[in-house]
CSV table of C-alpha atoms and ligand atoms in Angstrom, one decimal:
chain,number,residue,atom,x,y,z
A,12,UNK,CA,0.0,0.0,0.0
A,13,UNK,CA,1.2,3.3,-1.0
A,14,UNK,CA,1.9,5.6,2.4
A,15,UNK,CA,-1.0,7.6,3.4
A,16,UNK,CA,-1.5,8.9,6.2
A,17,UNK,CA,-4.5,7.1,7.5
A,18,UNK,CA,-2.2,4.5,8.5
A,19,UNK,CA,-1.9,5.0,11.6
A,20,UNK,CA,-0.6,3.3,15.5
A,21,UNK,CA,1.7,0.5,15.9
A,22,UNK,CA,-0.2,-3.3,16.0
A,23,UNK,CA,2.1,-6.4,17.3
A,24,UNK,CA,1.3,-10.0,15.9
A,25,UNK,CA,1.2,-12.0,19.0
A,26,UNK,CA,1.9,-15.9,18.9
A,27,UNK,CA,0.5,-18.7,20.8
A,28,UNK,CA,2.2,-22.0,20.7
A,29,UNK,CA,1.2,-24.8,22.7
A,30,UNK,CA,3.5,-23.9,26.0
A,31,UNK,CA,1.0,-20.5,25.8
A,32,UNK,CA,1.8,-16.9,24.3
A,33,UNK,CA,5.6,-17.0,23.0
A,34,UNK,CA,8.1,-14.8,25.2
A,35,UNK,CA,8.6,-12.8,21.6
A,36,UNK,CA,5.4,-11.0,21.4
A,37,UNK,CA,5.9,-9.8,25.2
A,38,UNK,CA,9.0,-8.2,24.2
A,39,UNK,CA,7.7,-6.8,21.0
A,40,UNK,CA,4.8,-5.1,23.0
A,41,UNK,CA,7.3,-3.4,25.2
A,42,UNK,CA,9.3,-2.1,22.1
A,43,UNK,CA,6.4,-1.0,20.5
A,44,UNK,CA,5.3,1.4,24.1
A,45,UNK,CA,8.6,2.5,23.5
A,46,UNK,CA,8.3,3.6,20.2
A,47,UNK,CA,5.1,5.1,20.8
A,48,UNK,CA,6.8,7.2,23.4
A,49,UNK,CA,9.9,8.3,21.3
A,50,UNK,CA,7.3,9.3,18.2
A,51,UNK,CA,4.4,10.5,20.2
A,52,UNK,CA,1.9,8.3,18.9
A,53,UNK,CA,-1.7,9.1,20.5
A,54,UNK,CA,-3.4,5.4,19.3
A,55,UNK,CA,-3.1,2.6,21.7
A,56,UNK,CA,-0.3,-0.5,21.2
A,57,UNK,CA,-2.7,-3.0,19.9
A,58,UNK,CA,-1.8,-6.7,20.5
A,59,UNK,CA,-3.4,-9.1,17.4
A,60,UNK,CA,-3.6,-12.5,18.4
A,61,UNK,CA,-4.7,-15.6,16.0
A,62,UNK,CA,-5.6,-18.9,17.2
A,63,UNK,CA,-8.2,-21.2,19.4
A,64,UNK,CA,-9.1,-21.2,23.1
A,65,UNK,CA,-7.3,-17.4,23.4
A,66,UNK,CA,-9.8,-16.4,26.7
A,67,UNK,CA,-7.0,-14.8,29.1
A,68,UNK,CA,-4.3,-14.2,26.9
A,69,UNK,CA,-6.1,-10.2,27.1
A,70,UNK,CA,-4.4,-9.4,30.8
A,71,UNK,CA,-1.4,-11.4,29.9
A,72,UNK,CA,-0.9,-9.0,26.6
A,73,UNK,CA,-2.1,-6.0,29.1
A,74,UNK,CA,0.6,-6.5,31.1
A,75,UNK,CA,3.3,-6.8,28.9
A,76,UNK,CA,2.0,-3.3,27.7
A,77,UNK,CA,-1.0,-3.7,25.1
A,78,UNK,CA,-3.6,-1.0,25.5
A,79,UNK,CA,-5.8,-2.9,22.6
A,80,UNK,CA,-6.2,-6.4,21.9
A,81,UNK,CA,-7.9,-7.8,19.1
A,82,UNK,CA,-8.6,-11.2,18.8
A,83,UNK,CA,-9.4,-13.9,16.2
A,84,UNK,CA,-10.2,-17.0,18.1
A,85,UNK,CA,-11.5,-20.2,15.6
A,86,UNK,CA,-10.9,-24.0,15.6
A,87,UNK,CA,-9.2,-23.8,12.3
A,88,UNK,CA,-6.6,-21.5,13.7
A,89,UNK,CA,-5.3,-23.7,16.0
A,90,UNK,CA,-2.7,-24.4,14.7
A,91,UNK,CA,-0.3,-21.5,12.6
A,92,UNK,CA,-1.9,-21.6,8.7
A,93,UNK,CA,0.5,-19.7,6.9
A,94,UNK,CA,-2.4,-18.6,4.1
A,95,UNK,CA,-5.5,-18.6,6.3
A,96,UNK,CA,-3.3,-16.2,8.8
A,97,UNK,CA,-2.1,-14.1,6.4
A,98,UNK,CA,-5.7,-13.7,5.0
A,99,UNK,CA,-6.9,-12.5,7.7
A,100,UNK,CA,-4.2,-10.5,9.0
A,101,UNK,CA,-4.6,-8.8,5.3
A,102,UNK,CA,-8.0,-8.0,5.8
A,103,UNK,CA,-7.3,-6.6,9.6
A,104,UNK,CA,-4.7,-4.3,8.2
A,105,UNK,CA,-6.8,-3.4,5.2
A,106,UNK,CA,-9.8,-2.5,7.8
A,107,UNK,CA,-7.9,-1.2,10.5
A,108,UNK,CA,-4.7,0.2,8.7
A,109,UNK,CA,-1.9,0.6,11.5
A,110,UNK,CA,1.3,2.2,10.4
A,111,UNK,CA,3.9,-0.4,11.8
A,112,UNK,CA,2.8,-4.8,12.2
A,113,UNK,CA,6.1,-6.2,14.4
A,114,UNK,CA,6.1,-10.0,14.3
A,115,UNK,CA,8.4,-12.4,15.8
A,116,UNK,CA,11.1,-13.6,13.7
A,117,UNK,CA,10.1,-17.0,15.1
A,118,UNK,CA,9.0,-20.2,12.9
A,119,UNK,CA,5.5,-19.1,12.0
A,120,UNK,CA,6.6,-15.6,12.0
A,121,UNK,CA,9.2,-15.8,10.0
A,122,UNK,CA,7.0,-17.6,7.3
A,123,UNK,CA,3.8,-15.2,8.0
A,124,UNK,CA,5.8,-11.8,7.9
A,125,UNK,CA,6.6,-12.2,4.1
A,126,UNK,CA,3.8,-13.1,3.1
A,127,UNK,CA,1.6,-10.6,4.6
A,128,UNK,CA,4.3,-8.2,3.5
A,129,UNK,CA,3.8,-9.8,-0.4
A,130,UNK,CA,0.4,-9.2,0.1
A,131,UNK,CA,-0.3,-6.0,1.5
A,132,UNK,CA,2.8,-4.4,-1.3
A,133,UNK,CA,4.5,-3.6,1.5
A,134,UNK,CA,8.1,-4.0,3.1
A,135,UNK,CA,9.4,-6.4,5.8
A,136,UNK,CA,12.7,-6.0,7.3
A,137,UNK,CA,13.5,-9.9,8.8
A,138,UNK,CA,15.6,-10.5,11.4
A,139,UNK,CA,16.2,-6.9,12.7
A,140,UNK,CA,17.9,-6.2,16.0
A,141,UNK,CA,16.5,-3.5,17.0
A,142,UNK,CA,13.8,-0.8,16.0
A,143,UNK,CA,13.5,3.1,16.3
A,144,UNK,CA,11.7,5.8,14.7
A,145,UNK,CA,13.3,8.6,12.9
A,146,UNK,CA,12.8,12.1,12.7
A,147,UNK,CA,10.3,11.9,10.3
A,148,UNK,CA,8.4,9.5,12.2
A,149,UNK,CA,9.6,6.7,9.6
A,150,UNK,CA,9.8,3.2,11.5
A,151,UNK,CA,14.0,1.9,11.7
A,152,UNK,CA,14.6,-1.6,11.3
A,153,UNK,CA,18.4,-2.2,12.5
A,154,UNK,CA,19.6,-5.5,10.5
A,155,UNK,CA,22.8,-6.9,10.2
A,156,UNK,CA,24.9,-6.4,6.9
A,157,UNK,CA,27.6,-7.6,4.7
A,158,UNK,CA,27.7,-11.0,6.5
A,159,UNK,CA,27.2,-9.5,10.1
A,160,UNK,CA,30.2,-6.8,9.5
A,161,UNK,CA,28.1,-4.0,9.9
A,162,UNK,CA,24.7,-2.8,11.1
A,163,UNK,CA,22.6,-1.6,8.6
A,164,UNK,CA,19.6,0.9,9.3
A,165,UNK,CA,16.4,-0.4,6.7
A,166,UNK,CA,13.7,1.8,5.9
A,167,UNK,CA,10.2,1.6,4.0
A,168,UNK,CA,8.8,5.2,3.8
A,169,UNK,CA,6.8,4.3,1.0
A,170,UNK,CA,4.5,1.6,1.7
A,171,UNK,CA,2.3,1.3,4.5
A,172,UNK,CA,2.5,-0.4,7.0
A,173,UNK,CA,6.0,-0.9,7.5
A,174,UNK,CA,6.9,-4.2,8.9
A,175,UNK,CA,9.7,-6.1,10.4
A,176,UNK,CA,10.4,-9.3,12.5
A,177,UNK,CA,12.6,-9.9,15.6
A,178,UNK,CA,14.2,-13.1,16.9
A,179,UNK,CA,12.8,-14.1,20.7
A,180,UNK,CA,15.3,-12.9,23.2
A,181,UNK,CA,17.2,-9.9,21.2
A,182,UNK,CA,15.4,-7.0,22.9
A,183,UNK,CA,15.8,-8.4,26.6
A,184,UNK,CA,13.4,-8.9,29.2
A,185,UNK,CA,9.7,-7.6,28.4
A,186,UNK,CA,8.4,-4.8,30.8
A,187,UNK,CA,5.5,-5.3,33.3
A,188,UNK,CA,2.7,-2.2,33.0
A,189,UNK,CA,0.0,-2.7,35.6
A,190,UNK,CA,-3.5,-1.2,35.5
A,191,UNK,CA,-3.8,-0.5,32.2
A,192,UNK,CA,-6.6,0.0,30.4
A,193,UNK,CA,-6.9,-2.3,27.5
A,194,UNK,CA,-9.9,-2.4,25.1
A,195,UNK,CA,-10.5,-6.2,23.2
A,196,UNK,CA,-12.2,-6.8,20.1
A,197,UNK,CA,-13.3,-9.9,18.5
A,198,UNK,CA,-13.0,-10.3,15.1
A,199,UNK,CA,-14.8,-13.4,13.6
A,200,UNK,CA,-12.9,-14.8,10.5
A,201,UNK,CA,-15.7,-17.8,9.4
A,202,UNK,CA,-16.5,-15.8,6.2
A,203,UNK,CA,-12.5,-15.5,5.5
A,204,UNK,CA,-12.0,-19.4,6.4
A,205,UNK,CA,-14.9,-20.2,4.1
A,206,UNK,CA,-13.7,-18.7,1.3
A,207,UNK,CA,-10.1,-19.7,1.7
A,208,UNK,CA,-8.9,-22.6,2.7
A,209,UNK,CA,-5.5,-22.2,1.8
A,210,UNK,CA,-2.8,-24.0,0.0
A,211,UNK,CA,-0.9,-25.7,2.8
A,212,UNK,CA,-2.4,-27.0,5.5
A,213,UNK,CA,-0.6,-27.9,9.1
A,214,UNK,CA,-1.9,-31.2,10.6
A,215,UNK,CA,0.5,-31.1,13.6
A,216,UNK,CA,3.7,-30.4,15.2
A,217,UNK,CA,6.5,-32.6,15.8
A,218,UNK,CA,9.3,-31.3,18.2
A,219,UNK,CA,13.1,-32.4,17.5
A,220,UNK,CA,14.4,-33.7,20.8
A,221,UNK,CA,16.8,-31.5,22.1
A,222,UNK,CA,20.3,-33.2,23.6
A,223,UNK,CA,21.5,-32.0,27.3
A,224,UNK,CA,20.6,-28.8,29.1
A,225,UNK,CA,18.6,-26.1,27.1
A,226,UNK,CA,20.8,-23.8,25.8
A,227,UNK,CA,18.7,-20.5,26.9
A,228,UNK,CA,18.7,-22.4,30.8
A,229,UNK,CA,22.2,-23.2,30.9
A,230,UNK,CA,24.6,-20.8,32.8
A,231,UNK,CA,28.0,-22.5,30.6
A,232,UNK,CA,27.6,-22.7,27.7
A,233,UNK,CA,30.6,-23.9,25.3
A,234,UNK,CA,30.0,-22.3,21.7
A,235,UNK,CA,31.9,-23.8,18.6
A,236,UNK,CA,33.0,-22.0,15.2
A,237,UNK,CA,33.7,-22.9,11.8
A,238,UNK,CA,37.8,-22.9,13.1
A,239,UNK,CA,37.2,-26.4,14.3
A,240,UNK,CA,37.4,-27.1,11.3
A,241,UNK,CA,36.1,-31.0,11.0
A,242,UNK,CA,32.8,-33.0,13.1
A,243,UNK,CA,36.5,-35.3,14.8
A,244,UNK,CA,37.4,-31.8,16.1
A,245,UNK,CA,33.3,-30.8,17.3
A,246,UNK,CA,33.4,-33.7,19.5
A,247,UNK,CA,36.0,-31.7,21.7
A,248,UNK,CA,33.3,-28.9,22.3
A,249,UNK,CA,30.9,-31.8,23.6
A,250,UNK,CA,33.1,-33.1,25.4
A,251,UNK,CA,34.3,-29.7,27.2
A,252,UNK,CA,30.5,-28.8,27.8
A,253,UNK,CA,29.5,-32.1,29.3
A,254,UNK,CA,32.7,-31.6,32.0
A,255,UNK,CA,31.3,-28.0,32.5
A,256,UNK,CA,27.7,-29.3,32.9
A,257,UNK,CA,27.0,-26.9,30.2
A,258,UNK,CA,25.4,-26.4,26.6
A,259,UNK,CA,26.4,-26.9,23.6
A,260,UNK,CA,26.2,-23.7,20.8
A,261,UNK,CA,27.4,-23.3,17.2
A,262,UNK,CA,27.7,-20.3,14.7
A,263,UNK,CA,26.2,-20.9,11.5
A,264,UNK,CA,29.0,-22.6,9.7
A,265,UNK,CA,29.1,-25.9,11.7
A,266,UNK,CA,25.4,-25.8,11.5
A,267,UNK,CA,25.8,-25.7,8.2
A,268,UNK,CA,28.6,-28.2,7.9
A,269,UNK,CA,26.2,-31.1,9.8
A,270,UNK,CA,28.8,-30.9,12.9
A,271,UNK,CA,25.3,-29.2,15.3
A,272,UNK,CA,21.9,-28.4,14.8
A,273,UNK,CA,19.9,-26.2,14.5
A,274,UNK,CA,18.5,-25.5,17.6
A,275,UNK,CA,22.0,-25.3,19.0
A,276,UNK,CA,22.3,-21.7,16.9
A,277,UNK,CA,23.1,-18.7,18.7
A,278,UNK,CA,22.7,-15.0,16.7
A,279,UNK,CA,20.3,-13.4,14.8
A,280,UNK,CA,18.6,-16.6,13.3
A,281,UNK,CA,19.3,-18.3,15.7
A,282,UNK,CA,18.9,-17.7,19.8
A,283,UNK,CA,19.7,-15.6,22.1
A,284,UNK,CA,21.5,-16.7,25.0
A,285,UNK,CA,22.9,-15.1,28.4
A,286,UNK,CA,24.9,-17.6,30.3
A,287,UNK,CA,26.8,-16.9,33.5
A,288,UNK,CA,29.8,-17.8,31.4
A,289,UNK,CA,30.5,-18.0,27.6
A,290,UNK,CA,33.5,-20.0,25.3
A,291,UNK,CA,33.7,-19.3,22.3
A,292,UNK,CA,36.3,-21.5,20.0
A,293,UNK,CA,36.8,-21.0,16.8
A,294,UNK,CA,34.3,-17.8,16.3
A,295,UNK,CA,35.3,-14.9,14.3
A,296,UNK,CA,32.7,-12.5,15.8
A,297,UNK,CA,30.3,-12.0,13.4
A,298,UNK,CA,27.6,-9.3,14.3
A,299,UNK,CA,25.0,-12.1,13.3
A,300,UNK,CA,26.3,-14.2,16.2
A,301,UNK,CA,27.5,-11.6,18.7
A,302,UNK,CA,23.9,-10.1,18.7
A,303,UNK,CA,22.7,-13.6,19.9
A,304,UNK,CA,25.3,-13.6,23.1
A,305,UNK,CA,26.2,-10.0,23.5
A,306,UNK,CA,24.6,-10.3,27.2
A,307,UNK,CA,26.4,-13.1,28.4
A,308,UNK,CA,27.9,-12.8,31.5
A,309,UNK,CA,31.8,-13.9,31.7
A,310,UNK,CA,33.4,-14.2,27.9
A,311,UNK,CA,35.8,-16.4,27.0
A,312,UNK,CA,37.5,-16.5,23.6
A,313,UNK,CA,39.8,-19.1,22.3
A,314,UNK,CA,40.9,-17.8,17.9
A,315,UNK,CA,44.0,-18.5,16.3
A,316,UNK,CA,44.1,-15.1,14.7
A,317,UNK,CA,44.7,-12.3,17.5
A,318,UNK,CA,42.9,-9.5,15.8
A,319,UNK,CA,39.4,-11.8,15.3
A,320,UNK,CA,37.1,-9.4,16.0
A,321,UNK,CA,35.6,-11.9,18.7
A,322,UNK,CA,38.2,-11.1,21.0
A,323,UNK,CA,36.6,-6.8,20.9
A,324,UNK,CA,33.7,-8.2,22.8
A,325,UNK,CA,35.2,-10.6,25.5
A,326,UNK,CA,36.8,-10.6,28.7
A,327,UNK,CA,39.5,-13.2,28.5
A,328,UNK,CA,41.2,-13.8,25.1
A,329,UNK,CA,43.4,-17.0,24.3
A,330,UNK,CA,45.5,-16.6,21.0
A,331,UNK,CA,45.6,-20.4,20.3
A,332,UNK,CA,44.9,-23.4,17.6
A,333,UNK,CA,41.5,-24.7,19.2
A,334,UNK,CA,42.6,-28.1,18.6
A,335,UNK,CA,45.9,-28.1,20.6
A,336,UNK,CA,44.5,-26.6,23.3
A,337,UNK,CA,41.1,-28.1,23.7
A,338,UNK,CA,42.6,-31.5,24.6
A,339,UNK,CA,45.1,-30.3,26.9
A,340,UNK,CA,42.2,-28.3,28.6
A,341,UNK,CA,40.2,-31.1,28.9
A,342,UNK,CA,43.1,-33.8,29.8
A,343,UNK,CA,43.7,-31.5,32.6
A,344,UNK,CA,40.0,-31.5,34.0
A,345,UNK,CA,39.7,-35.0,33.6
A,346,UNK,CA,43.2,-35.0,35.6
A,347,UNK,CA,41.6,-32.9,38.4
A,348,UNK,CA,38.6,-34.2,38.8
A,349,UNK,CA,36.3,-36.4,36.4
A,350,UNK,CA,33.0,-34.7,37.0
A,351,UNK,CA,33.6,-31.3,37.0
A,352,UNK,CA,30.3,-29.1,37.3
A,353,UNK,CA,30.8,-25.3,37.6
B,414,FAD,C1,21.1,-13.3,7.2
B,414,FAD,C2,22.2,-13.9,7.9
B,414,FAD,C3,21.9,-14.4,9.2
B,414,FAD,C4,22.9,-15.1,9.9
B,414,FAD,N1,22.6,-15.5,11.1
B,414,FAD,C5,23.6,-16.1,11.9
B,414,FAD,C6,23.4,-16.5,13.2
B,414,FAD,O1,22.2,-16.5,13.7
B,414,FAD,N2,24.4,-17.0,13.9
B,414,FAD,C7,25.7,-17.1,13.4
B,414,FAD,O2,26.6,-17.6,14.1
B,414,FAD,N3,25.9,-16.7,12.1
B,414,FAD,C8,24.9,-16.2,11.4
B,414,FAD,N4,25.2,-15.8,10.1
B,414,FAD,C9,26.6,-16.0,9.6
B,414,FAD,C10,27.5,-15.0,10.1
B,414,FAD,O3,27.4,-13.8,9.3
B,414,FAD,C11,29.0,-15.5,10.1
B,414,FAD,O4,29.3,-15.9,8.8
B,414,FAD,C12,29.2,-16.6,11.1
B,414,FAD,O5,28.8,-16.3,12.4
B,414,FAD,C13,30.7,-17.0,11.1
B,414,FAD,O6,30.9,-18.1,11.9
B,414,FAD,P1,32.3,-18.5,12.5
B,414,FAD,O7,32.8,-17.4,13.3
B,414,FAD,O8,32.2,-19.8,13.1
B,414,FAD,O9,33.2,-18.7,11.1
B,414,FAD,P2,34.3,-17.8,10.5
B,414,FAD,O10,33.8,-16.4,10.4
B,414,FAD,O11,34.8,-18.5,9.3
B,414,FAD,O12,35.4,-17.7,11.6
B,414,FAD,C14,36.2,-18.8,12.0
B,414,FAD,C15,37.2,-18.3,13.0
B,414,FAD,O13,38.0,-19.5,13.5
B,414,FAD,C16,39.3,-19.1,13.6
B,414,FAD,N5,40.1,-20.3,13.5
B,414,FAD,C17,40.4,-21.0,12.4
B,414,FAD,N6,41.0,-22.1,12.7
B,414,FAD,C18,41.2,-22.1,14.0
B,414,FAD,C19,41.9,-23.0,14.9
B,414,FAD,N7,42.4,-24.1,14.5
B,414,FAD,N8,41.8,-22.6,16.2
B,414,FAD,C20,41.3,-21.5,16.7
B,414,FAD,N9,40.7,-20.6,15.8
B,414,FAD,C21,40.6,-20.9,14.5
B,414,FAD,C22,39.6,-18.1,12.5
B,414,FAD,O14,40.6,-17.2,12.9
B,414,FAD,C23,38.2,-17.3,12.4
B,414,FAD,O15,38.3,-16.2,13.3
B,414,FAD,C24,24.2,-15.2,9.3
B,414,FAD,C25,24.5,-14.7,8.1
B,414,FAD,C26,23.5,-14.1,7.4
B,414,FAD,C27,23.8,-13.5,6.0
C-alpha cells in the first residue's frame, strides 16, 4: 500500500504455541510502548492475536504493555496456517490500517511476515535487531549487513504499514505495566476461512528432541566456530560442555557443515542466550552471532588469529589453535577431577 496517512498506530502479531503466548510478542509489545513514546503516537499499542481457546491471553498482553487487543479466536486456527493467517491478517490491516505490524522472527513468524508483506505491497525487514523511529516519524529496522560486519539501518517510507520481524530474546526482558486499560475486540474470521482454505495445510507439530541442558537455561555454555574445522574436532566442544555441565552452541558454519543443529544456533537466526559464562572457539565474531550472546555474562575466547574481532567483545582472550589446546584443557579436568560441574 502506497503511504498515506490514514495508517496509523503500531499493532504487534502475537503468537500462541502450545507452551502459551511466546516470550517474543511480550518483548515486542514493550518495544512497540517504547516507540510510541519516542514518536508521540496518540493510538493505543494494539496486541493481534490468532488462534483457538485465546480467553486470558487479554491481561497477559495488558501486562506486557498492550492498550488494545484484538482477537481472532476459531478452531481452524489452531494451529499457525500460513495462508489462512495471512488472509486475515490482510484484511485486519486493510480495515484497520496501523502504520507499523512487528512480528516475531520466530518459525511461523518468519514464514507469515513475508507473506503478509507480499500481500499488503508492503516491506518487511526480517531478522532486525533493533527498531526506532526517525525524525520523520519513519519506523527503523536495525539489521545486520555484509555477512554481520556492519549494522545496517532499513527503511520503507513508501509503503504502509512498514513491517519487520525480531528473533525471541534480542530485545531483553519484556516490561511489566500494571492497571492499564486495555480495550479487546473480537474479530470473527468464518467468512475468510470459508472462502479460503488455503494452499498448505498444518496437521501437527512434531518437536526435534533436544540433547542435554537447554541452551537459553544453561549458565555455561561452550560455543563452537567454523575454526574447528572438521565434526572429529566438534566432538572436543561436547566433550568440554559435558565436563562443565553446560550447553552446547554453534555459529552458523558448523550448523551448516552437519557438525550441530539447529536448535544449538546462537545470533540473529538463531537464539539468544545469556549464560553466567560463555567459550567461544573457533568464532570470528560476526555481528550475526555476537547479537545472539552479547549479554552473556563472563566471555571467553579461544581464535588462532589475535585480531578476530571476537576477541573486541570478551573478557579473557586466548590466541591459540583450538585443537591443541582443547585436549590439553580437557586432559587436565579430567586429571583434576572427572565430573567437574561449575
Ligand atoms: C542473514 C544472515 C543471518 C545469519 N545468522 C547467523 C546466526 O544467527 N548465527 C551465526 O553464528 N551466524 C549467522 N550468520 C553467519 C555470520 O554472518 C557469520 O558468517 C558466522 O557467524 C561466522 O561463523 P564463524 O565465526 O564460526 O566462522 P568464521 O567467520 O569463518 O570464523 C572462523 C574463526 O575461526 C578461527 N580459526 C580457524 N582455525 C582455528 C583454529 N584451529 N583454532 C582457533 N581458531 C581458529 C579463525 O581465525 C576465524 O576467526 C548469518 C548470516 C546471514 C547472511
Amino acid at each position: 500500500m502506497q503511504n498515506d496517512k490514514a495508517y496509523r498506530g503500531i499493532w504487534v502479531v502475537a503468537e500462541q504455541t502450545a507452551d502459551g503466548l511466546s516470550g517474543v510478542s511480550f518483548e515486542l509489545l514493550t518495544k512497540a510502548r517504547q516507540l510510541k513514546e519516542q514518536g508521540g503516537i496518540s493510538e493505543p499499542v494494539t496486541a493481534v492475536i490468532l488462534g483457538e481457546n485465546l480467553a486470558g491471553c487479554q491481561a497477559k498482553l495488558a501486562e506486557a504493555g498492550a492498550e488494545a487487543v484484538i482477537i481472532v479466536d476459531h478452531p481452524e486456527l489452531r494451529l499457525f496456517q500460513n495462508d489462512i493467517y495471512a488472509a486475515i491478517l490482510k484484511t485486519l490491516v486493510e480495515l484497520k490500517k496501523p502504520e507499523i505490524v512487528l512480528m516475531g522472527a520466530t518459525a511461523a513468524g518468519s514464514d507469515l511476515a513475508p507473506t503478509l508483506g507480499a500481500r499488503l505491497k508492503t516491506g518487511v525487514s526480517a531478522h532486525c535487531v533493533d527498531l526506532r523511529l526517525n525524525d520523520d516519524g519513519n519506523l527503523v529496522a536495525v539489521v545486520p549487513a555484509f555477512g554481520g560486519k556492519v549494522l545496517g539501518d532499513i527503511l520503507c517510507p513508501e509503503r504502509r504499514p512498514q513491517m519487520a520481524t525480531i528473533r525471541p530474546g534480542i530485545l531483553g526482558k519484556a516490561a511489566c505495566y500494571l492497571n492499564v486499560e486495555c480495550s479487546v475486540e473480537q474479530f470473527d474470521p468464518s467468512a475468510i476461512i470459508a472462502e479460503d482454505q488455503g494452499r498448505v495445510k498444518a496437521i501437527g507439530i512434531t518437536r526435534e528432541e533436544q540433547k542435554g541442558v537447554p541452551l537459553e537455561e544453561a549458565d555455561v555454555v561452550v560455543v563452537g566456530g567454523f575454526g574447528l574445522m572438521s565434526k572429529e574436532n566438534w566432538q572436543l566442544i561436547e566433550t568440554l560442555a559435558l565436563m562443565l555441565g553446560g550447553a552446547v552452541g554453534c555459529t552458523r558454519p558448523p550448523l551448516d557443515e552437519g557438525w550441530a543443529k539447529e536448535y544449538q544456533m546462537i545470533g540473529t537466526s538463531g537464539k539468544s542466550v545469556r549464560p553466567k559464562v560463555y567459550i567461544g572457539v573457533g568464532i570470528s565474531g560476526a555481528t550475526h552471532h555476537v547479537c545472539g550472546m552479547k549479554d552473556a555474562g563472563l566471555v571467553i575466547s579461544i581464535n588462532k588469529d589475535e585480531k578476530a574481532p571476537i576477541f573486541e567483545v570478551s573478557d579473557i582472550g586466548v590466541t591459540a589453535d583450538a585443537t591443541a589446546i582443547l585436549p590439553l584443557l580437557i586432559e587436565v579436568m579430567q586429571r583434576y577431577d572427572d565430573n567437574v560441574v561449575c
